[in-house]
Short mmCIF file of C-alpha atoms in Angstrom, two decimals:
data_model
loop_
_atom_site.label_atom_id
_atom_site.label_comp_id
_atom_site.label_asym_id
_atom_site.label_seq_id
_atom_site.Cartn_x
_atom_site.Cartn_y
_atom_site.Cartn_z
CA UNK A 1 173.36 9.65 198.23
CA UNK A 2 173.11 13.28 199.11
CA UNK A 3 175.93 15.38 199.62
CA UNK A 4 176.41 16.23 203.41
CA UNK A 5 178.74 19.01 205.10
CA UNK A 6 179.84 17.58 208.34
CA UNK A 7 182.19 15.35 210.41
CA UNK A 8 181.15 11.44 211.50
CA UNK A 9 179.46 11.31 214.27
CA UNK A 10 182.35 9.15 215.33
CA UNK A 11 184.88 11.93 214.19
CA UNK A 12 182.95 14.32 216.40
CA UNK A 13 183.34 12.28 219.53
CA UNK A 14 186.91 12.06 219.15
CA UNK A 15 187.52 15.49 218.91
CA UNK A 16 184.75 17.23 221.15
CA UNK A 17 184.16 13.50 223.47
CA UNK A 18 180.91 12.47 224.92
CA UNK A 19 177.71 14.24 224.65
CA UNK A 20 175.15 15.09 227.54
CA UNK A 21 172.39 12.15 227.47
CA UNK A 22 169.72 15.43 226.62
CA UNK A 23 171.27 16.96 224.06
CA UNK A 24 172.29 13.25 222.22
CA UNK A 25 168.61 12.17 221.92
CA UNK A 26 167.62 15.51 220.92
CA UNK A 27 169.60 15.18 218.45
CA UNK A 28 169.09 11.70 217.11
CA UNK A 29 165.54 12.29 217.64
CA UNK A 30 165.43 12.33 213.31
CA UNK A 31 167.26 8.80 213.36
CA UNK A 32 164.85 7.63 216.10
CA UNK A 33 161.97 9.07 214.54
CA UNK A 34 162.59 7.32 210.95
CA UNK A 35 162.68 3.94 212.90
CA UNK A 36 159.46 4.62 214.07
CA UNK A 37 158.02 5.07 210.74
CA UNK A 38 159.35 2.72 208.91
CA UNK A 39 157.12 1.52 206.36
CA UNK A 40 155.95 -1.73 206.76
CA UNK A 41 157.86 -3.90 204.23
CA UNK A 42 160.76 -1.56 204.05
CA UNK A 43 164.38 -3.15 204.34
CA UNK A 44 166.12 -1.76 207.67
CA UNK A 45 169.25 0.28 207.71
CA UNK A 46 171.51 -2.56 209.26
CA UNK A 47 174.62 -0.35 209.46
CA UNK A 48 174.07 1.80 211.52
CA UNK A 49 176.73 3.39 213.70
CA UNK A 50 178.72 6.26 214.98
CA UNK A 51 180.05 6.52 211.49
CA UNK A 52 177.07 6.45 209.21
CA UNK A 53 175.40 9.42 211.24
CA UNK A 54 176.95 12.80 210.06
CA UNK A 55 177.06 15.86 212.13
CA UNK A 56 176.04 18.42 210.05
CA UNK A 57 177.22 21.86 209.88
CA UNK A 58 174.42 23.18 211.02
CA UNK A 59 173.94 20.87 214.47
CA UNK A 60 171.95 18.20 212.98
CA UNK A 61 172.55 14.36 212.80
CA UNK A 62 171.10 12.90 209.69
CA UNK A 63 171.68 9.08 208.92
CA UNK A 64 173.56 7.95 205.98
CA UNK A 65 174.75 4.77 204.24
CA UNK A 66 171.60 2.82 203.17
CA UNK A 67 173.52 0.72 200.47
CA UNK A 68 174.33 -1.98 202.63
CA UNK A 69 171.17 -3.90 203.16
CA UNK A 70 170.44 -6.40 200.51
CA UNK A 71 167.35 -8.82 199.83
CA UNK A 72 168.41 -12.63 199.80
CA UNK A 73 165.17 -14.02 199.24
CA UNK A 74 161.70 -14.80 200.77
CA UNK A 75 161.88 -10.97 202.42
CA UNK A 76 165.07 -11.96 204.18
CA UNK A 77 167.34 -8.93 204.66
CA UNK A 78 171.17 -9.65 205.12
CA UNK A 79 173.72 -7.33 205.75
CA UNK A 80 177.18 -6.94 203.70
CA UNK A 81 179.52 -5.89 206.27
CA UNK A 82 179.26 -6.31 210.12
CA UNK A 83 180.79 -3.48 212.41
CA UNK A 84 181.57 -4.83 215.40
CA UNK A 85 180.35 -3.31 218.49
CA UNK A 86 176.93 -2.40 216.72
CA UNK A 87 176.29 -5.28 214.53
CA UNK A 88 173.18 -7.15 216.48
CA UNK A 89 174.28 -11.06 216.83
CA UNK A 90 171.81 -12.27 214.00
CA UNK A 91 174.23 -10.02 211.74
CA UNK A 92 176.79 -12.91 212.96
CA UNK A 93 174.60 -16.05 212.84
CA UNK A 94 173.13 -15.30 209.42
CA UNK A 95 170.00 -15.00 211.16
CA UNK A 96 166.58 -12.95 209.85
CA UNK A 97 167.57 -9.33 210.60
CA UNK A 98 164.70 -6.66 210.71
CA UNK A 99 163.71 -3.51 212.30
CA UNK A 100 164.88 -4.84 215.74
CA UNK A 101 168.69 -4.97 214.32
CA UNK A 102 168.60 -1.21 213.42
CA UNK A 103 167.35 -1.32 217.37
CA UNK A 104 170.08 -2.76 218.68
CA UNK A 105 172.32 -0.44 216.49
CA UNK A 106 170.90 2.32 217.37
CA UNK A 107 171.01 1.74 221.40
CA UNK A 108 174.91 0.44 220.62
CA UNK A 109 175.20 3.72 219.06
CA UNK A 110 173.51 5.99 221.76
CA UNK A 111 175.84 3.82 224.43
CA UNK A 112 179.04 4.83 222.46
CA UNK A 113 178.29 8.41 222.50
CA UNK A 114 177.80 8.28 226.20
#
């Protein structure tokens, strides 16, 4: 994983507190924009959260933490750890997760930050 200068999203909010709705998705548009593109047959994030998005020195929010998805078989992807508050029920049920649970994630996410 790269190196990145910057606080947690997560830190940020508790020092600075909510962001404006505009500015937020202008600044996840990166994170929004690399769910859109997923390639098809690429494992989803599954983790993310308030703190695997830095907030770079330099303004920008730039996902992080891809090490937690893992294959279990026949394409399934299961996550290794479960935040709660983000984590998308199938996370809890052992159900298929897919792009969808990075979805619910990420609109957990943009709620917390509001």
């Amino acid at each position: 994983m790269e190196f990145l200068e910057g606080v947690t999203l997560k830190d940020y909010l508790a020092s600075y507190g909510v962001m404006d709705p505009k500015t937020l998705l202008t600044l996840l548009e990166p994170v929004l924009t690399y769910q859109l593109i997923l390639p098809e047959g690429c494992d989803p994030h599954v983790d993310i959260s308030p703190d695997n998005i830095m907030y770079l020195t330099d303004g920008r929010l730039k996902l992080m933490d891809f090490g937690c998805a893992r294959e279990v078989g026949g394409g399934h992807t299961m996550t290794v750890m479960l935040k709660p508050g983000f984590a998308p029920v199938e996370q809890y049920t052992g159900h298929e997760q897919g792009p969808w649970s990075d979805v619910y994630a990420l609109c957990a996410t943009i709620y917390y930050c509001l």
